[in-house]
mmCIF file of C-alpha atoms in Angstrom:
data_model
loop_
_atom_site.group_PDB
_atom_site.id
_atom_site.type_symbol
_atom_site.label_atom_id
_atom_site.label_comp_id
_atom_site.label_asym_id
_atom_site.label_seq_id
_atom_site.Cartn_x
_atom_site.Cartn_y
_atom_site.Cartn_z
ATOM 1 C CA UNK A 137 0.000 0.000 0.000
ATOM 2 C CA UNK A 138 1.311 3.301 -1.128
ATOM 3 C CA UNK A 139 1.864 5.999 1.608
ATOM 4 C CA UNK A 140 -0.400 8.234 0.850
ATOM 5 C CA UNK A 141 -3.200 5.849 1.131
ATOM 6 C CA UNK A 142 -2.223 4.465 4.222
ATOM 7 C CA UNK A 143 -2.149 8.068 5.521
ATOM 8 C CA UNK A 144 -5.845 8.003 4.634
ATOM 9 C CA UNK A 145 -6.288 4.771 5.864
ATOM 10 C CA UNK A 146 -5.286 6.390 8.877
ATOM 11 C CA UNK A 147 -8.126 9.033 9.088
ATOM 12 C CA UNK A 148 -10.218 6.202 9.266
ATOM 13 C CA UNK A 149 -8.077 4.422 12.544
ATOM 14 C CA UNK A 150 -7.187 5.433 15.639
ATOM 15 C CA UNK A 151 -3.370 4.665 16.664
ATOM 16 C CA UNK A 152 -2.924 2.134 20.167
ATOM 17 C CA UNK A 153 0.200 1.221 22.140
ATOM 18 C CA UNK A 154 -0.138 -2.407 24.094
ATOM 19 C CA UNK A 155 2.054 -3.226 26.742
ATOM 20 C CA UNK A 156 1.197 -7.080 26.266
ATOM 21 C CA UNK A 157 2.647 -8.651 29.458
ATOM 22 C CA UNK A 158 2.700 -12.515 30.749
ATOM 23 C CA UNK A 159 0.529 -10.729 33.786
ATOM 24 C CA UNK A 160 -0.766 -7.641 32.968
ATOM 25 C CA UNK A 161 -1.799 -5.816 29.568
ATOM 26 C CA UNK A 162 -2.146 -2.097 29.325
ATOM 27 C CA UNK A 163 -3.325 -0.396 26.803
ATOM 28 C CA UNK A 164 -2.388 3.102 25.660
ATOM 29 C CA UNK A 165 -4.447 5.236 22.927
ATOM 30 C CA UNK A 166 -2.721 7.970 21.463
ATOM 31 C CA UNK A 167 -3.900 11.326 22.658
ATOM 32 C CA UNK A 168 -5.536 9.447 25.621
ATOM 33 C CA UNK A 169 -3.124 7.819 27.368
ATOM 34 C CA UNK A 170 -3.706 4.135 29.418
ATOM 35 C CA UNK A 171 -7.076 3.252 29.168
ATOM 36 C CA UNK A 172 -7.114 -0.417 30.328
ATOM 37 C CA UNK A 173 -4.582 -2.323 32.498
ATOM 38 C CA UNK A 174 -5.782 -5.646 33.384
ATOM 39 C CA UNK A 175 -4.157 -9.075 34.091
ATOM 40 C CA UNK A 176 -3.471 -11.193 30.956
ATOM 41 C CA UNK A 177 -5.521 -14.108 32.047
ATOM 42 C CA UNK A 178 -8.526 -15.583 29.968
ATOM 43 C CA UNK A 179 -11.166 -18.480 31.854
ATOM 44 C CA UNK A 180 -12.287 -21.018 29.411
ATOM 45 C CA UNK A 181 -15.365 -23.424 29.204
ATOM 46 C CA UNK A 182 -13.590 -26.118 26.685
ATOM 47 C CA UNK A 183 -13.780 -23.423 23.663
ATOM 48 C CA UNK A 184 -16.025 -21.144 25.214
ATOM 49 C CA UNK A 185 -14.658 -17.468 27.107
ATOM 50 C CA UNK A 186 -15.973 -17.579 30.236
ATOM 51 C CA UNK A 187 -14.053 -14.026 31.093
ATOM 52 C CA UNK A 188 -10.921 -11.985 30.349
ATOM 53 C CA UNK A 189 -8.664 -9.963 32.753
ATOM 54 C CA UNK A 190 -9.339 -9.153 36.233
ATOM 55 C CA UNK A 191 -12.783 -11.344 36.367
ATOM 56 C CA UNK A 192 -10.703 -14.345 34.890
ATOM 57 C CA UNK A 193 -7.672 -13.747 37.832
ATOM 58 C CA UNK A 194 -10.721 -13.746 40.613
ATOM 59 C CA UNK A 195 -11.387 -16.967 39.188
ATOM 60 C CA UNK A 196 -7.722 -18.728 39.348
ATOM 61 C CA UNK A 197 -7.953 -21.235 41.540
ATOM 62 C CA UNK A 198 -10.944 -21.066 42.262
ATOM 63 C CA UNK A 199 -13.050 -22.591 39.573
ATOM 64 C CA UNK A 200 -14.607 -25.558 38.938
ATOM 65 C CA UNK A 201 -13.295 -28.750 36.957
ATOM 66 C CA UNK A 202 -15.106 -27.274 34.163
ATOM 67 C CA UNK A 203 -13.491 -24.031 33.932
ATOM 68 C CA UNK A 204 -9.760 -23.437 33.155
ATOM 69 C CA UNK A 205 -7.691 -20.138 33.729
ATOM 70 C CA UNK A 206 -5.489 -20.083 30.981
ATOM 71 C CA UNK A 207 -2.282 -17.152 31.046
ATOM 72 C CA UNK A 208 -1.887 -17.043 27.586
ATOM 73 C CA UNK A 209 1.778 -15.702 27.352
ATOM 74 C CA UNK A 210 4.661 -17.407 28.765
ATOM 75 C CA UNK A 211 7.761 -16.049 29.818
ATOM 76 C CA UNK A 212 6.947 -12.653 27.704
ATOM 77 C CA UNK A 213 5.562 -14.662 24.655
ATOM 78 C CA UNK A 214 2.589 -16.165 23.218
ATOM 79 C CA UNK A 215 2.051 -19.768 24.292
ATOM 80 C CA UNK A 216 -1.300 -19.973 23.201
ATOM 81 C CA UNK A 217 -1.985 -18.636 20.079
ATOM 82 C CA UNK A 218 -6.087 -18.806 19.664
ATOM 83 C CA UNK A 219 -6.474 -17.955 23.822
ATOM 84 C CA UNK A 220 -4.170 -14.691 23.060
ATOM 85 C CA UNK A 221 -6.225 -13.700 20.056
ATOM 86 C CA UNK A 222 -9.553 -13.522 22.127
ATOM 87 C CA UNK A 223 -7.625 -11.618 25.040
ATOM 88 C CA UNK A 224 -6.050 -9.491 22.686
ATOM 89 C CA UNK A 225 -9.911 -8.888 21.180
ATOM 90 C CA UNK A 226 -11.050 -8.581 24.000
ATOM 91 C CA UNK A 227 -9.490 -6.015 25.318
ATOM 92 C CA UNK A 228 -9.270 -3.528 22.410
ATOM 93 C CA UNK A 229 -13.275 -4.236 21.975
ATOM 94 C CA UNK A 230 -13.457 -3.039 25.803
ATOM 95 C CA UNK A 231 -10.522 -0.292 25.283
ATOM 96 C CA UNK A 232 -11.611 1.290 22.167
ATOM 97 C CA UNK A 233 -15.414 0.554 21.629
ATOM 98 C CA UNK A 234 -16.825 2.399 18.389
ATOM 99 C CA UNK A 235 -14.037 5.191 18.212
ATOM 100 C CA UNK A 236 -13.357 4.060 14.385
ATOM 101 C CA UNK A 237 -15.443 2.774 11.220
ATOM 102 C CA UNK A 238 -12.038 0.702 10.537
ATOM 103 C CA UNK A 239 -9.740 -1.221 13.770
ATOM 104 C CA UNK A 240 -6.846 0.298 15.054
ATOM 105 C CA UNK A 241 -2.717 0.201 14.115
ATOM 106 C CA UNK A 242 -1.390 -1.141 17.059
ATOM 107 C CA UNK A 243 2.535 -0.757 18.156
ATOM 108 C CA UNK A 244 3.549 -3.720 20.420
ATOM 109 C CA UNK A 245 5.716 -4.311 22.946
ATOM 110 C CA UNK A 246 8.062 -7.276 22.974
ATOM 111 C CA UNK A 247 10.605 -9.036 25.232
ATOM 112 C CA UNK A 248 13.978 -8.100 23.483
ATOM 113 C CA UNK A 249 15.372 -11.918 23.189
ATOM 114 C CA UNK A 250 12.615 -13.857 21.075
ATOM 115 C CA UNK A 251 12.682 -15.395 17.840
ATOM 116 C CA UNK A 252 11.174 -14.545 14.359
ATOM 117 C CA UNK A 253 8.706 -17.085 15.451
ATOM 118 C CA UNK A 254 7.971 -15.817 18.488
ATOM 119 C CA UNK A 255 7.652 -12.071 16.961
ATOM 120 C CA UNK A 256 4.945 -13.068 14.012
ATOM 121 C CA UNK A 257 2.773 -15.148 16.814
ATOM 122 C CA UNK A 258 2.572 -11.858 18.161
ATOM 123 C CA UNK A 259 1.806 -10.103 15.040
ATOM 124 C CA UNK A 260 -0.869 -12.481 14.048
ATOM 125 C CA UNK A 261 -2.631 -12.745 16.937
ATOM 126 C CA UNK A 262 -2.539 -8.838 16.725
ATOM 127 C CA UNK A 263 -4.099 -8.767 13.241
ATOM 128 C CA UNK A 264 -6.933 -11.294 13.810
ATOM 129 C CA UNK A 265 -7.844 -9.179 16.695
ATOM 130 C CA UNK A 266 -8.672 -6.892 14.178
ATOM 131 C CA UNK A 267 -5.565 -4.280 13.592
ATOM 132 C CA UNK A 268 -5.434 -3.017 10.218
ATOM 133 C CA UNK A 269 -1.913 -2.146 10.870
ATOM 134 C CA UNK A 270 1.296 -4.006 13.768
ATOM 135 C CA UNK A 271 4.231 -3.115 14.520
ATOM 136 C CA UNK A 272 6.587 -4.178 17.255
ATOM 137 C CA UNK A 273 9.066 -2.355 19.250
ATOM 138 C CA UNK A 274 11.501 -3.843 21.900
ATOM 139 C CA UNK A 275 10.374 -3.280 25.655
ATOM 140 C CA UNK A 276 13.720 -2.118 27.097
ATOM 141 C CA UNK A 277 13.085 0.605 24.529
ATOM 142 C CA UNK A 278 9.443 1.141 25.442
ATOM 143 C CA UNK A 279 10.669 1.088 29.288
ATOM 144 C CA UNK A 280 13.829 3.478 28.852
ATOM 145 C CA UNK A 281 10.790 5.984 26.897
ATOM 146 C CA UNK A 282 8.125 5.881 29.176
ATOM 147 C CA UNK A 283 10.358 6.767 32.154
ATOM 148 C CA UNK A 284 11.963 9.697 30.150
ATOM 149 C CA UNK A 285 15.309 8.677 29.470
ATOM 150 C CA UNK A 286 16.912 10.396 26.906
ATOM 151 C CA UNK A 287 17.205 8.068 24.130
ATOM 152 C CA UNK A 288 17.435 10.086 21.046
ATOM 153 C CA UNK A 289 20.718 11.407 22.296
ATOM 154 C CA UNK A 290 24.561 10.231 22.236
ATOM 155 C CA UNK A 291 24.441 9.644 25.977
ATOM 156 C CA UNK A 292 24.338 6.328 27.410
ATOM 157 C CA UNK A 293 21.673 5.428 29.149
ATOM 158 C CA UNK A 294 20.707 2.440 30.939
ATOM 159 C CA UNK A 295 17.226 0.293 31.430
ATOM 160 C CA UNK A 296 16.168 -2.692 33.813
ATOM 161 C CA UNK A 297 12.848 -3.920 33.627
ATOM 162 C CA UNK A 298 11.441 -7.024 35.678
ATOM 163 C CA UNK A 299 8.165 -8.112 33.963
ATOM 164 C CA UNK A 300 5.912 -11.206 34.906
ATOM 165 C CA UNK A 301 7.740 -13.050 32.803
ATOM 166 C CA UNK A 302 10.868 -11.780 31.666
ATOM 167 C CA UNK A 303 14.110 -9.272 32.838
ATOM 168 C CA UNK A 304 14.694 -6.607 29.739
ATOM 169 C CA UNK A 305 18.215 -5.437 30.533
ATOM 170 C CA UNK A 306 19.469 -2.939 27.496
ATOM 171 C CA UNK A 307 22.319 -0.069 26.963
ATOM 172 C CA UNK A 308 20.554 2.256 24.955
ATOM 173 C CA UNK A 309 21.914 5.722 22.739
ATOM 174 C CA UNK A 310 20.527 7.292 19.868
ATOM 175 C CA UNK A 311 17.480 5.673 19.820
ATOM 176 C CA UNK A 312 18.862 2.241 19.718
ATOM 177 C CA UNK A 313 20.119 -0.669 21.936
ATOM 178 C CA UNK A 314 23.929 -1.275 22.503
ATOM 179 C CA UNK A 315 23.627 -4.599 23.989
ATOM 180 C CA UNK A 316 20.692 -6.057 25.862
ATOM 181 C CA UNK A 317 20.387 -9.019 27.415
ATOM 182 C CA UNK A 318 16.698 -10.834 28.465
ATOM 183 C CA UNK A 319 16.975 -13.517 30.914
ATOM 184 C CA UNK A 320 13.030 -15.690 31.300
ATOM 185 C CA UNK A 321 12.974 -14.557 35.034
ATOM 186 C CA UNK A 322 10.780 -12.110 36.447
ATOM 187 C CA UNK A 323 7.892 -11.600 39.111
ATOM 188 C CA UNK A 324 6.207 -15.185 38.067
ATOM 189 C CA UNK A 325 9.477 -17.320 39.058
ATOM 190 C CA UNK A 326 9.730 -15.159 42.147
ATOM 191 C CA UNK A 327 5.989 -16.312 43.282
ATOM 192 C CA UNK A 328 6.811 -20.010 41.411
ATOM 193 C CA UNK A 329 9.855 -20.038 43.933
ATOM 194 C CA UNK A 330 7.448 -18.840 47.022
ATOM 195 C CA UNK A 331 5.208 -21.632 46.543
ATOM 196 C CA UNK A 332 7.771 -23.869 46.469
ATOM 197 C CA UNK A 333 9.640 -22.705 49.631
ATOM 198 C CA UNK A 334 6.202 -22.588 51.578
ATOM 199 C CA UNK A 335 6.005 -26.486 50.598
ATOM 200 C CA UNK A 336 9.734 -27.278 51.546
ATOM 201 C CA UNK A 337 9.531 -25.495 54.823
ATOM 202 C CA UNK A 338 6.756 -25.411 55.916
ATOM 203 C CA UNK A 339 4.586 -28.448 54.679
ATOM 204 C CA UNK A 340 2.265 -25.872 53.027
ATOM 205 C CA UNK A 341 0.206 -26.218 49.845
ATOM 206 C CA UNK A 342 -0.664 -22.569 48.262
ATOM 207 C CA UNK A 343 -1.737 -20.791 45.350
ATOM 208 C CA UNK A 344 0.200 -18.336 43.009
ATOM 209 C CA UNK A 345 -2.726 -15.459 44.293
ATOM 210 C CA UNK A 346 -1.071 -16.489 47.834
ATOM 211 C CA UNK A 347 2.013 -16.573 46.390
ATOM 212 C CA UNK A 348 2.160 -13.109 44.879
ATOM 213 C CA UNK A 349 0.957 -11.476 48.393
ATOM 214 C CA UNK A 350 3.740 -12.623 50.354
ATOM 215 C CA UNK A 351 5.922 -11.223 47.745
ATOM 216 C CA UNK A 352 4.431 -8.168 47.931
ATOM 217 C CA UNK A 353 3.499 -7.504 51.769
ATOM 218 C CA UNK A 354 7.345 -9.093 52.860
ATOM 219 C CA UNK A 355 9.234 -9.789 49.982
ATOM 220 C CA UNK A 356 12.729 -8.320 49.871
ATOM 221 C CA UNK A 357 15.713 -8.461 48.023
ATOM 222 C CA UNK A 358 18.359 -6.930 50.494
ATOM 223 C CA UNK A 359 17.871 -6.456 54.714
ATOM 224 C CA UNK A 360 15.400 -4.225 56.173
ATOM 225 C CA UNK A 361 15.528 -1.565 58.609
ATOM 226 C CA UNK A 362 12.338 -3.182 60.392
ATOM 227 C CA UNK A 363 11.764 -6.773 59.223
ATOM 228 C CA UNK A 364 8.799 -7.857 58.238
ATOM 229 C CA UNK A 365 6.285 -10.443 59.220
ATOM 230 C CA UNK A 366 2.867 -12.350 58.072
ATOM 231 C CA UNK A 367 0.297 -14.844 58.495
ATOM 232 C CA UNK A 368 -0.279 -17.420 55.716
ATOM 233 C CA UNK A 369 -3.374 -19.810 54.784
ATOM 234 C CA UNK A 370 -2.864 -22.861 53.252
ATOM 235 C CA UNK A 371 -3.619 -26.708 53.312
ATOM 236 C CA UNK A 372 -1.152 -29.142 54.851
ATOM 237 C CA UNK A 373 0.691 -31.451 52.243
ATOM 238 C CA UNK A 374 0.019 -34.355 54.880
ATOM 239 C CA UNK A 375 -2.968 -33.848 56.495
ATOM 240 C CA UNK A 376 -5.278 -32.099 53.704
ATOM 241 C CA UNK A 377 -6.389 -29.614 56.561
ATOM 242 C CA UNK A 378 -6.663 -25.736 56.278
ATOM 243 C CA UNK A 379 -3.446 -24.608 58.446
ATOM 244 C CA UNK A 380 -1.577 -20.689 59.188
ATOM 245 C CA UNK A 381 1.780 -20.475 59.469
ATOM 246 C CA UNK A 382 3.920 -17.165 60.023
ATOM 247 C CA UNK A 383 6.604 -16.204 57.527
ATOM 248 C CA UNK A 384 9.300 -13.632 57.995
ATOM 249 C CA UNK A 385 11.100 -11.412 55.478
ATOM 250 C CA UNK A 386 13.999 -12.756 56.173
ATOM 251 C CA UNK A 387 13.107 -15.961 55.383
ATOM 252 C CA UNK A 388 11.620 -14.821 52.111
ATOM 253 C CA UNK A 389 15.015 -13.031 51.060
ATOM 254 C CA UNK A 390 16.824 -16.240 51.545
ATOM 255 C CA UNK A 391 14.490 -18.093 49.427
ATOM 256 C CA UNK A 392 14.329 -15.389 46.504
ATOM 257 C CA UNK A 393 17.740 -15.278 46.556
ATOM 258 C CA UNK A 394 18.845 -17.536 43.913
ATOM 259 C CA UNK A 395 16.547 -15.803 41.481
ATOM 260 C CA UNK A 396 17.512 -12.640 42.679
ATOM 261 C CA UNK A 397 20.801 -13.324 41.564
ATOM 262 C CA UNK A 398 20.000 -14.386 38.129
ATOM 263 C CA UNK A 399 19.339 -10.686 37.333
ATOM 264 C CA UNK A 400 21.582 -9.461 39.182
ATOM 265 C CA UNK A 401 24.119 -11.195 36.677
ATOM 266 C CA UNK A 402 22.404 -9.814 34.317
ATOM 267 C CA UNK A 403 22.823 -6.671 34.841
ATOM 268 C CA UNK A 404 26.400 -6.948 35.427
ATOM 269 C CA UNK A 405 26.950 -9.003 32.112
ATOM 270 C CA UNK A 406 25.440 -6.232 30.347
ATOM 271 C CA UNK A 407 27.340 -3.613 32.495
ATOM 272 C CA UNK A 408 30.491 -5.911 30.957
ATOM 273 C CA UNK A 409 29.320 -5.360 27.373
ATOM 274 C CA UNK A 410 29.013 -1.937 27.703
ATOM 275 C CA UNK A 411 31.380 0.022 25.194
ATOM 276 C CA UNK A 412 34.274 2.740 26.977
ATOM 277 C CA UNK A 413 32.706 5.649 25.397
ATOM 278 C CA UNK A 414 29.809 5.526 27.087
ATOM 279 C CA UNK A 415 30.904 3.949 30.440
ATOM 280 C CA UNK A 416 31.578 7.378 32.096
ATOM 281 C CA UNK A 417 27.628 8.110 31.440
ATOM 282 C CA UNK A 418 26.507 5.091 33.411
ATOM 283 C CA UNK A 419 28.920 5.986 36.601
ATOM 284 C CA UNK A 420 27.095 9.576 36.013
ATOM 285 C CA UNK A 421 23.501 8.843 35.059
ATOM 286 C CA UNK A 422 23.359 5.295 36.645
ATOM 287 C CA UNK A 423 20.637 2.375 36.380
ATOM 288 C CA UNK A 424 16.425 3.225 36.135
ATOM 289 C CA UNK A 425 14.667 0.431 36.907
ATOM 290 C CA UNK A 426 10.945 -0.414 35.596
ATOM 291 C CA UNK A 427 8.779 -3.303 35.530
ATOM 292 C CA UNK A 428 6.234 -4.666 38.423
ATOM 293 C CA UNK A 429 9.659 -6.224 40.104
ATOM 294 C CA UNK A 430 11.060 -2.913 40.763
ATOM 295 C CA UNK A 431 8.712 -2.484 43.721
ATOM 296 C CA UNK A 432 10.269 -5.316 45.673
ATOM 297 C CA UNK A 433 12.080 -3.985 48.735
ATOM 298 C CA UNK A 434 15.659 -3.002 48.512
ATOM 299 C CA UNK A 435 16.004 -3.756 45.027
ATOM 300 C CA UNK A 436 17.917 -0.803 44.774
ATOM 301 C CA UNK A 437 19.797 -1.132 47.540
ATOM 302 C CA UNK A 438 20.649 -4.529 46.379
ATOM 303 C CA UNK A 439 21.588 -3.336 42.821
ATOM 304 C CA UNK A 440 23.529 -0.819 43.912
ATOM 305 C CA UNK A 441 25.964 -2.951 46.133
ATOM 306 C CA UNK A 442 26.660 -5.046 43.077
ATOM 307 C CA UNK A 443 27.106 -2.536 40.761
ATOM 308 C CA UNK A 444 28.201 0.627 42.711
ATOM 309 C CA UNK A 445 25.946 2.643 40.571
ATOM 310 C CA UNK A 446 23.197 4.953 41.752
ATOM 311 C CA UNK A 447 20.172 2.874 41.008
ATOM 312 C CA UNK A 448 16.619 5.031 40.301
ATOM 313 C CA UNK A 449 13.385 3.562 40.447
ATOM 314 C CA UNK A 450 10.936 4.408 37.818
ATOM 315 C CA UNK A 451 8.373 6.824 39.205
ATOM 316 C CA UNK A 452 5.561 4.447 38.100
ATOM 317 C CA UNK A 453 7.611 0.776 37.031
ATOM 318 C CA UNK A 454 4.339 -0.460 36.113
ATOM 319 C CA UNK A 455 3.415 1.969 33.644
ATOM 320 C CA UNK A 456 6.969 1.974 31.842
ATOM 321 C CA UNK A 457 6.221 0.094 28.763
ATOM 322 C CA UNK A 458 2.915 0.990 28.027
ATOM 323 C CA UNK A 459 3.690 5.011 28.164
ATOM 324 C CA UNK A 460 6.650 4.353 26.208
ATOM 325 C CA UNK A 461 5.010 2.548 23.586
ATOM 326 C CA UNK A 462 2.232 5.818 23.663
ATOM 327 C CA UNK A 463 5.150 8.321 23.842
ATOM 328 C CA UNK A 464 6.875 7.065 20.368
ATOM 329 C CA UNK A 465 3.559 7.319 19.168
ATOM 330 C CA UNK A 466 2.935 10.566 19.449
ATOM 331 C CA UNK A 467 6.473 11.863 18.852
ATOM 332 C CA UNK A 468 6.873 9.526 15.467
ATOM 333 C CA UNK A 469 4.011 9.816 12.882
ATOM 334 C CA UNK A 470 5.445 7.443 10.285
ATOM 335 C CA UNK A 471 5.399 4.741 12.735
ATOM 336 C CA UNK A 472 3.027 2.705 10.516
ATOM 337 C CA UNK A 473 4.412 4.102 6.839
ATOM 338 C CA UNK A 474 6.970 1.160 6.130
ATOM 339 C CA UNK A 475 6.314 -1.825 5.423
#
């Protein structure tokens, strides 16, 4: 299609930035800003939807034989091709309802490590969703926008972001990436490594909703001022019985640990790879970090005594990706002209 009729083509469409995560999707429209953010979980009755987003996650674990709560993306990619079509549907039905005669062009974020494969799943399930128009752009790149860092210029700037399914580690200058590295570990093996700790140590059977909370109310990744403590509900492994047990943040730290460590190293290998020239910039301008995993406790701290680098957290980590894919939006109009 020539460019001038895809400019009219255009008229016709409305422009959309997706942030589509292994837990969450957010949704950006250009001129709007987010207008959905909702977990990327769909609840199927054999082929039927049952629901999408946050009334599918009420229903994990919690649903009968019947019903299965399917994530459709694995480890920052689609592992369910058909399941992430009708989420992706889904939500741009619920996002953009009647704003167009024609569907949207939709820019997409993706993890920076996948294969051709990998990258037209996502483009297909993007176009039977109904997108007249798809194009992808790597999420250290969305991240390392949407928190403003500056990278249209010659200075060397530097992006971590912990998704649900993935760690996006990239060098970027002049608006492109001088060495990334993506490593499949993000908030999911942090809860997948919870549940499995609470069953080692403690004889206690729970869910990935459970999971997730400990993470959040005393999950740490360095030691606290004021440790933390809580009360957990499970079943007993032996007995089949409802049973409470109390977990410290300590104890979590030593469990997330390993994990922990696995971006740590990635950071630092990327830190290694990082050319001379633009060295002195880091030591200036530091590490921003992004993603839902930035808001585990001392992250920074922990970052910073491996690196020696001042270490920033993203103002909103969760947001990152999404505003950066609405940012290059509205600052490049010929996002959709090539081919």
């Amino acid at each position: 299609m020539s460019r001038f009729l895809k400019k009219i083509a255009g008229w016709f469409s409305y422009d959309i930035g997706i942030d589509l995560g292994t837990a969450n999707t957010l949704v950006y429209i250009k001129d709007q800003g987010i207008v959905l953010r909702e977990p990327s979980v769909v609840a199927m009755s054999g082929e039927r939807v049952r629901a999408v987003g946050e009334d599918a996650k009420r229903m994990v674990g919690r649903t009968p034989g019947s019903v299965v709560a399917i994530r459709p993306l694995k480890d920052g990619v689609i592992a369910d091709l058909n399941v992430a079509e009708e989420m992706l549907k889904y939500f741009i039905q619920k996002a953009c309802a009647r704003r167009s005669l024609r569907g949207p062009r939709i820019l997409i974020a993706h993890p920076s490590g996948i294969t051709e494969v990998e990258r037209r799943a996502i483009e297909d399930s993007a176009e039977h969703s109904g997108a007249i128009a798809v194009r992808l752009i790597e999420e250290p790149m969305a991240a390392a926008i949407g928190v403003g860092l500056p990278y249209t210029e010659p200075i060397g700037s530097m992006i971590v972001d912990i998704g649900g399914g993935t760690t996006e580690v990239a060098i970027i200058s002049l608006s492109g990436i001088v060495y990334s590295q993506s490593e499949k570990c993000g908030g999911d093996a942090l809860d997948d490594t919870i549940t499995r700790h609470m069953l080692a140590a403690h004889n206690l059977l729970v869910g990935p909703r459970t999971a997730e909370d400990i993470k959040i109310r005393v999950g740490s990744a360095h030691p606290l001022q004021q440790e933390l403590q809580m009360e957990v509900k499970g079943r007993d492994r032996g007995t089949g019985l409802p049973k409470t047990v109390t977990v410290r943040s300590e104890e979590i730290r030593e469990a997330l640990k390993d994990k922990l460590d696995v971006i740590v190293s990635a950071v630092r290998q990327t830190l290694d790879h990082c050319p001379p020239e633009l060295a002195s910039d880091l030591y200036d301008r530091g590490i921003v970090v992004a993603g839902g995993g930035a808001l585990l406790r001392g992250l920074a701290d922990l970052l910073h005594e491996q690196t020696s680098l001042p270490i920033t957290i993203a103002d909103d980590p969760l947001s990152a990706v999404a505003e950066g894919t609405g940012k290059f939006l509205q600052e490049n109009d010929d996002v959709f002209d090539e081919e």
